[in-house]
mmCIF file of C-alpha atoms in Angstrom:
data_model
loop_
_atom_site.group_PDB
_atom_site.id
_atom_site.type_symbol
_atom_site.label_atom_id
_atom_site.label_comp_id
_atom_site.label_asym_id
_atom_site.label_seq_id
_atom_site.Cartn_x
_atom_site.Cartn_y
_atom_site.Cartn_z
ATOM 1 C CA UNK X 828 117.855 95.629 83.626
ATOM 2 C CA UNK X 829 117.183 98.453 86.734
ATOM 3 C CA UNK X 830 117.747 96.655 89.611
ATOM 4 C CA UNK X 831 116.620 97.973 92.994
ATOM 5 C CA UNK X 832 118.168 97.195 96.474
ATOM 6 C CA UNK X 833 117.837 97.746 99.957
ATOM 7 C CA UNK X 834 120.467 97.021 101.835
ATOM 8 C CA UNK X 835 119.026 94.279 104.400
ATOM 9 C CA UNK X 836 115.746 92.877 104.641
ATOM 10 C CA UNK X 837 115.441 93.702 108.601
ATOM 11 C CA UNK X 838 116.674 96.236 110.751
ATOM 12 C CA UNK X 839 116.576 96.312 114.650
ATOM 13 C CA UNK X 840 117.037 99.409 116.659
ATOM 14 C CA UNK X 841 115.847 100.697 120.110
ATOM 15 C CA UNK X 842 113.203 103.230 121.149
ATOM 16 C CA UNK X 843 115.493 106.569 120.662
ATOM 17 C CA UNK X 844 117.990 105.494 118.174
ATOM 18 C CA UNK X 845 118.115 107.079 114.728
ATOM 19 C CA UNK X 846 117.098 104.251 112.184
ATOM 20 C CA UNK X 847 119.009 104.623 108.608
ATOM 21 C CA UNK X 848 117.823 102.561 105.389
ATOM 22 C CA UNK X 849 119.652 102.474 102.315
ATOM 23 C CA UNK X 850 118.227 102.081 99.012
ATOM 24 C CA UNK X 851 120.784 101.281 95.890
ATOM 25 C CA UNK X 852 119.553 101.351 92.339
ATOM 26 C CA UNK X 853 121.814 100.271 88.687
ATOM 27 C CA UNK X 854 120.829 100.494 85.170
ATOM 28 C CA UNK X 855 118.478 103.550 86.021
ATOM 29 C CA UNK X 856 118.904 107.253 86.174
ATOM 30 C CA UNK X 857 115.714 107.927 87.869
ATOM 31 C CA UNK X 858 114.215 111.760 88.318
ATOM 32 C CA UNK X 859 113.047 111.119 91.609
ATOM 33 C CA UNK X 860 112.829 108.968 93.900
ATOM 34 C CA UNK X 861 109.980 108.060 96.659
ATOM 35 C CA UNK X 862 109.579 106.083 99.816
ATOM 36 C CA UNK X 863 106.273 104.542 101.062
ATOM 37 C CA UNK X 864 105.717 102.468 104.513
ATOM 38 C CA UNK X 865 103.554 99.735 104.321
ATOM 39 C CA UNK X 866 102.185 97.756 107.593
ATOM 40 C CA UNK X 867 101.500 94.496 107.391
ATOM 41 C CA UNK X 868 98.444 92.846 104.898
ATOM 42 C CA UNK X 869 98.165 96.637 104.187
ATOM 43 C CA UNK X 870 98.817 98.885 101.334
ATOM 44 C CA UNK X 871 102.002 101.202 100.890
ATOM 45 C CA UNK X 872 101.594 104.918 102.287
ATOM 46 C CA UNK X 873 103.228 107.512 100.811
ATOM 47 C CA UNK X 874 106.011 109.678 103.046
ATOM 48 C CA UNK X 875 108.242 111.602 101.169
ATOM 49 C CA UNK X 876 109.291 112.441 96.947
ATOM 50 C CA UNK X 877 112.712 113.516 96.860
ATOM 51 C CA UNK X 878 113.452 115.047 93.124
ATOM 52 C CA UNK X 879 117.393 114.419 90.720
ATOM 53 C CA UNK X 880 118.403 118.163 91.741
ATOM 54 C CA UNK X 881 117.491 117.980 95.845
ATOM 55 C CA UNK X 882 119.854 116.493 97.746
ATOM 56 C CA UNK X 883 117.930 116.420 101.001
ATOM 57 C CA UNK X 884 114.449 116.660 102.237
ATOM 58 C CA UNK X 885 112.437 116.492 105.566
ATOM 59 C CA UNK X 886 109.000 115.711 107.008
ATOM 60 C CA UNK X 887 109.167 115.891 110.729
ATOM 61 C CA UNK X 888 111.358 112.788 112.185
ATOM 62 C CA UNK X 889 112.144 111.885 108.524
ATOM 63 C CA UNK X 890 114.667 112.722 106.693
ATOM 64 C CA UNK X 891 116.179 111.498 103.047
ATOM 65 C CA UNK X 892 118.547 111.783 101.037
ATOM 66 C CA UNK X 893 119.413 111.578 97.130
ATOM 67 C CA UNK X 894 122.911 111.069 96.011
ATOM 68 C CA UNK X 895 122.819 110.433 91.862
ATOM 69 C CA UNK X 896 126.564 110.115 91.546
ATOM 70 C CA UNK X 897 125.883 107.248 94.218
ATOM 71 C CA UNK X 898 123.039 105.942 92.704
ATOM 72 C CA UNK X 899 121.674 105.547 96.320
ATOM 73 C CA UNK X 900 119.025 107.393 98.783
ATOM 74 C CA UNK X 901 119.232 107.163 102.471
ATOM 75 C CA UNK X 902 116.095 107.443 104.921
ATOM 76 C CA UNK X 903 116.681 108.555 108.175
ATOM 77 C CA UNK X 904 114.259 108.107 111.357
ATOM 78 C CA UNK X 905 115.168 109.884 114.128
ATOM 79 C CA UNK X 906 113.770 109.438 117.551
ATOM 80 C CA UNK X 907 112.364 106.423 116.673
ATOM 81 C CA UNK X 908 109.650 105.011 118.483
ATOM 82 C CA UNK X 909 107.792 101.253 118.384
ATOM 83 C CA UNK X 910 105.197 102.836 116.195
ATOM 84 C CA UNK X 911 107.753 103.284 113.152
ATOM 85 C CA UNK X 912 108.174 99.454 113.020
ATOM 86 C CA UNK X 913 106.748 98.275 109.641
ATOM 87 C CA UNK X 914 108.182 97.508 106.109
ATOM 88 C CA UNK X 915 109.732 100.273 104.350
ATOM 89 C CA UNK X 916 109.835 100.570 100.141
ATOM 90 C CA UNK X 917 111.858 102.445 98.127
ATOM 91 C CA UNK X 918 110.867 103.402 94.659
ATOM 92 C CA UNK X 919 112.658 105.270 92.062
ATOM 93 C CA UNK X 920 110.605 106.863 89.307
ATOM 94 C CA UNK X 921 110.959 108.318 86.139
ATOM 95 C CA UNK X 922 109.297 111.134 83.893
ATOM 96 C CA UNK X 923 105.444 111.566 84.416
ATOM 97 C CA UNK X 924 103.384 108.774 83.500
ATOM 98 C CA UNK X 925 106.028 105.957 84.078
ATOM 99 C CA UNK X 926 105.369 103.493 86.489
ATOM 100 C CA UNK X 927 107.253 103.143 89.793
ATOM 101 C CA UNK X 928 109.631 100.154 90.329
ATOM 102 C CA UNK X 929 109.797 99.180 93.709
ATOM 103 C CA UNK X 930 112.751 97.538 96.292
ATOM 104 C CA UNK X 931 111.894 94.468 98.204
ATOM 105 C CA UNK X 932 111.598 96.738 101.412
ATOM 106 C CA UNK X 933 113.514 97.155 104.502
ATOM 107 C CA UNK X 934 111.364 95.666 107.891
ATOM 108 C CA UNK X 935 112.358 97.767 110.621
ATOM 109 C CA UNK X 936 111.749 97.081 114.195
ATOM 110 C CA UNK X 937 112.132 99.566 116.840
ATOM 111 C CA UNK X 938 111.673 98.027 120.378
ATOM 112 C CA UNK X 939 110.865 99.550 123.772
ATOM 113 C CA UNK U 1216 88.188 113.319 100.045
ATOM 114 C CA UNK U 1217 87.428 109.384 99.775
ATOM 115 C CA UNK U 1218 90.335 107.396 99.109
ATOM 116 C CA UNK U 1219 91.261 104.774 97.150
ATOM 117 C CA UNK U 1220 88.892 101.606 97.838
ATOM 118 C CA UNK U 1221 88.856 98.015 96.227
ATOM 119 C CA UNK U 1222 86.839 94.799 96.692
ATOM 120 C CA UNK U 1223 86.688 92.177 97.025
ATOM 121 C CA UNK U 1224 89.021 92.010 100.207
ATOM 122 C CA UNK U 1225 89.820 88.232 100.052
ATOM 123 C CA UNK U 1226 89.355 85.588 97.334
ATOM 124 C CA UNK U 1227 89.902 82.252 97.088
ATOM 125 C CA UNK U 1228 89.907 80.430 93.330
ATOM 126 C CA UNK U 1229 91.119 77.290 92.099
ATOM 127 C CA UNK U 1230 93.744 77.217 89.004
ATOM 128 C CA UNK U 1231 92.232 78.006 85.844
ATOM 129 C CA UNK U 1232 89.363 80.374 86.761
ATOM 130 C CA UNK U 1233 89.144 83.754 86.275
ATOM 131 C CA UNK U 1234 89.147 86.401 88.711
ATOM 132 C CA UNK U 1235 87.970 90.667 88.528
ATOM 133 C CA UNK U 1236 89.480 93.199 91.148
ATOM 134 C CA UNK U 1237 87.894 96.219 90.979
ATOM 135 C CA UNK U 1238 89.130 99.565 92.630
ATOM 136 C CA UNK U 1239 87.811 102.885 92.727
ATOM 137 C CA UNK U 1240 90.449 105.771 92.765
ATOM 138 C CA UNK U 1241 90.732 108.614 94.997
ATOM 139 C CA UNK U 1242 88.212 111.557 94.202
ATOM 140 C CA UNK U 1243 90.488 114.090 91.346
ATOM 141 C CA UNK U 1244 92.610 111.468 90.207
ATOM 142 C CA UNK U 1245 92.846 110.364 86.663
ATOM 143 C CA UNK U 1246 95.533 107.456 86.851
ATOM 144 C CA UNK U 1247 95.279 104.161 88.027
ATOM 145 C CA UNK U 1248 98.260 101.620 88.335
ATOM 146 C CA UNK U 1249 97.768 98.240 89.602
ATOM 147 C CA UNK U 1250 100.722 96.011 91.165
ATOM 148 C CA UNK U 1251 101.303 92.334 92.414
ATOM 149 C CA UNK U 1252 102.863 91.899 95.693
ATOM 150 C CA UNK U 1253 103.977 88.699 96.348
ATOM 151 C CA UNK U 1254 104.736 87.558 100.027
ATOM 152 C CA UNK U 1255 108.243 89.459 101.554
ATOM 153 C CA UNK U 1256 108.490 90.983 98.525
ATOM 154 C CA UNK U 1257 108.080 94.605 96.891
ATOM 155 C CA UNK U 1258 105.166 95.319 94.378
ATOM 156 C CA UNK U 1259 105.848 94.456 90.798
ATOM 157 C CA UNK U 1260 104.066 96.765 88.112
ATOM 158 C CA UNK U 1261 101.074 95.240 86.231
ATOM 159 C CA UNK U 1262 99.672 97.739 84.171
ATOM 160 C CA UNK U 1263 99.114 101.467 84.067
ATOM 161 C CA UNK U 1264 95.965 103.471 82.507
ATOM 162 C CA UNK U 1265 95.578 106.937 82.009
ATOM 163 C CA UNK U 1266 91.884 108.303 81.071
ATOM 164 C CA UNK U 1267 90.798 104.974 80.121
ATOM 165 C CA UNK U 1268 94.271 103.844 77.945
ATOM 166 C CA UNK U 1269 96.584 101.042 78.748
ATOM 167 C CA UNK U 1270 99.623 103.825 79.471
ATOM 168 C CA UNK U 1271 102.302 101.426 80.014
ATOM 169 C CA UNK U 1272 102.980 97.315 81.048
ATOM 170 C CA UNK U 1273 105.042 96.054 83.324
ATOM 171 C CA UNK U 1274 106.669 92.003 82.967
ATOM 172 C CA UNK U 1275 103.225 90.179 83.230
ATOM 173 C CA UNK U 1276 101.640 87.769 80.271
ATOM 174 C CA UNK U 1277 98.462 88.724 78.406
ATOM 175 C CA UNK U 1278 95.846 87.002 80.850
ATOM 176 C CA UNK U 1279 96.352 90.035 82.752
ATOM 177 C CA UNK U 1280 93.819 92.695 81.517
ATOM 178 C CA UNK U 1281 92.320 95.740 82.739
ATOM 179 C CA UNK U 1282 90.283 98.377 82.389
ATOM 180 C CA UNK U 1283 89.567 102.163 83.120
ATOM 181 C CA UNK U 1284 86.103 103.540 83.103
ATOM 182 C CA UNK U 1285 85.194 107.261 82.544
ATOM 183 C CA UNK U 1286 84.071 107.868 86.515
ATOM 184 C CA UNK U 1287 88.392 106.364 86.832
ATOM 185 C CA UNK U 1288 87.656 103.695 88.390
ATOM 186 C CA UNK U 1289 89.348 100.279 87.071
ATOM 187 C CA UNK U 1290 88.976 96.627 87.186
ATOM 188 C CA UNK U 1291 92.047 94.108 86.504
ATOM 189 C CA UNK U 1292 91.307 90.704 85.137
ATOM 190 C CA UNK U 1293 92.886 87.392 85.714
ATOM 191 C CA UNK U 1294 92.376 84.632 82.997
ATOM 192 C CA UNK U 1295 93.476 81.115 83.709
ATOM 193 C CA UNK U 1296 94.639 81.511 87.307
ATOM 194 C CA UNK U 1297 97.941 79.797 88.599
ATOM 195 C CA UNK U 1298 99.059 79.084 91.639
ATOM 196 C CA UNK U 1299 101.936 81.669 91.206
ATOM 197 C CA UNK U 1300 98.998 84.050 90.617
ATOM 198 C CA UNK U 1301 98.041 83.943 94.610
ATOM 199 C CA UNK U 1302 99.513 87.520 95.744
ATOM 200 C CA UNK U 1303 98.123 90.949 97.098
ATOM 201 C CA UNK U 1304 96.737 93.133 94.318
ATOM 202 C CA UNK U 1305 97.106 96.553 94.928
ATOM 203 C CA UNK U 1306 96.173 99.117 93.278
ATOM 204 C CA UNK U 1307 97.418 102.906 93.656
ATOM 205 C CA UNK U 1308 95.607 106.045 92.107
ATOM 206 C CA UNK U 1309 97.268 109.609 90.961
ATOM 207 C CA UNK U 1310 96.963 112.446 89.054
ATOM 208 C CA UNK U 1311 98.784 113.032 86.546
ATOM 209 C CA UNK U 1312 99.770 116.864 86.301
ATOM 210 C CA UNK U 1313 102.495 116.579 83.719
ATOM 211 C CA UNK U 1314 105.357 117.113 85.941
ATOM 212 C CA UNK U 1315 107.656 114.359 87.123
ATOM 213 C CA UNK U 1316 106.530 112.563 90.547
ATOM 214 C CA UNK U 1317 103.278 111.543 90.528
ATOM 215 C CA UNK U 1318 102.356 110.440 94.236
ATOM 216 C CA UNK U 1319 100.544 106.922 94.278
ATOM 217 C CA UNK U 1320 97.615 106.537 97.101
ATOM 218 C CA UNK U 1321 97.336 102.983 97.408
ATOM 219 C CA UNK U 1322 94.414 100.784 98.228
ATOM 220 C CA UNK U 1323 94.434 98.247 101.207
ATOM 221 C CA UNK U 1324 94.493 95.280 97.936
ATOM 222 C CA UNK U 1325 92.735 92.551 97.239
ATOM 223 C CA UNK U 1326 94.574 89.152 98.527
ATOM 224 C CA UNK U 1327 93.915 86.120 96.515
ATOM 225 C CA UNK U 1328 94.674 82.489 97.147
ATOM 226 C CA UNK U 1329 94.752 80.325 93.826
ATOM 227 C CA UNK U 1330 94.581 76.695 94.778
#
C-alpha cells in the first residue's frame, strides 16, 4: 500500500538556521507533490505544488525539492524565524481528481 | 473571495448518535474533499465529490456519507458514532481544471468528541 513518511515527528532549530524536512513515499509514483502547514486546532494551508518533471521550486524563504528516482521531497526554510514553528504535511498526489494522501507531519520549532 | 467555512466548530455526542458537518467551499470551486484528522496525526481521506458525485473513497465504512449540493457546498454524515470517531473533520475545497494538482483550501474543521 503507498506509504508516506516524514522523517521525524519534531524538529528543533534556532532563529537563523535553515530548517530541512524530508518527506519519503513507497508504492506510489505520484505526479506531484504538495506541502501544507497547519498550526495547531487549525486547518492545513497550502505553500507550495511541486510537479514529476520540476526538480526544484521556490516561494520566498521556501524552497523544495522533488527527487522521483528517490522517491523523496525535501523542504527547505531558510532564515527561519519563531513564526515558522507549526506542523508541517507532506502530500503526494496523483492525476486530477484523486485525492491527496497525507504524511503524519513534521512539528518544527524554531526558537529565539 | 470567501473561503472555505464549516460549522459547527465543536461537538460533543455520545456513541451511537449521528452527527452532520456541513462546509461551504470557497467561491469558484467545484470540489469538495473531506478528511479525518486524528490527534498527532496527518489527515486521512474520507470522501471526495465532484459537482454533486461521490468522485472517489478513501478507507472509511459506509456510516460515513456525504453530500454535494448544486451552490458546492457539502455536508458529511456520521451514523452510529464511536469513540474512535472523535477527530477533527476537515474539509478542503478546489477546482478542478483538468490538469494534475488541484490545490486544496482547507476549512478550520469541525472537532468532535464522541463519548
Amino acid at each position: 500500500s503507498q506509504k508516506i513518511e516524514q522523517n521525524s515527528e519534531a524538529l528543533n532549530i534556532q532563529e537563523g538556521k535553515t530548517a530541512t524536512l524530508t518527506c519519503n513515499y513507497t508504492n506510489y509514483s505520484p505526479a506531484y507533490l504538495q506541502w501544507y502547514r497547519q498550526d495547531p486546532g487549525r486547518g492545513p494551508v497550502f505553500l507550495l505544488l511541486i510537479r514529476e518533471n520540476e526538480k526544484e521550486k521556490r516561494k520566498e524563504r521556501l524552497k523544495v525539492t522533488f527527487d522521483t528516482t528517490l522517491k523523496q521531497s525535501l523542504f527547505h526554510i531558510t532564515a527561519s524565524q519563531p513564526a515558522d514553528s507549526a506542523t508541517y504535511l507532506c502530500a503526494p498526489g496523483g492525476q486530477a481528481g484523486t485525492a491527496l494522501i497525507f504524511g503524519k507531519g513534521t512539528t518544527l520549532s524554531v526558537s529565539s | 473571495e470567501t473561503g472555505v467555512t464549516q460549522s459547527p466548530t465543536h461537538l460533543i455526542k455520545t456513541r451511537g448518535q449521528q452527527v452532520t458537518l456541513r462546509c461551504s467551499s470557497q467561491s469558484g470551486h467545484n470540489t469538495v474533499s473531506w478528511y479525518q484528522q486524528a490527534l498527532g496525526q496527518g489527515p486521512q481521506f474520507i470522501f471526495q465529490y465532484y459537482r454533486e458525485e461521490e468522485n472517489g473513497r478513501g478507507n472509511f465504512p459506509p456510516r460515513f456519507s456525504g453530500l454535494q449540493f448544486p451552490n458546492y457546498s457539502s455536508e458529511l454524515n456520521v451514523n452510529a458514532l464511536e469513540l474512535d470517531d472523535s477527530a477533527l473533520y476537515l474539509c478542503a475545497s478546489s477546482l478542478r481544471s483538468g490538469g494534475a494538482g488541484e490545490t486544496q483550501y482547507f476549512g478550520p474543521g469541525t472537532r468532535l468528541l464522541v463519548l
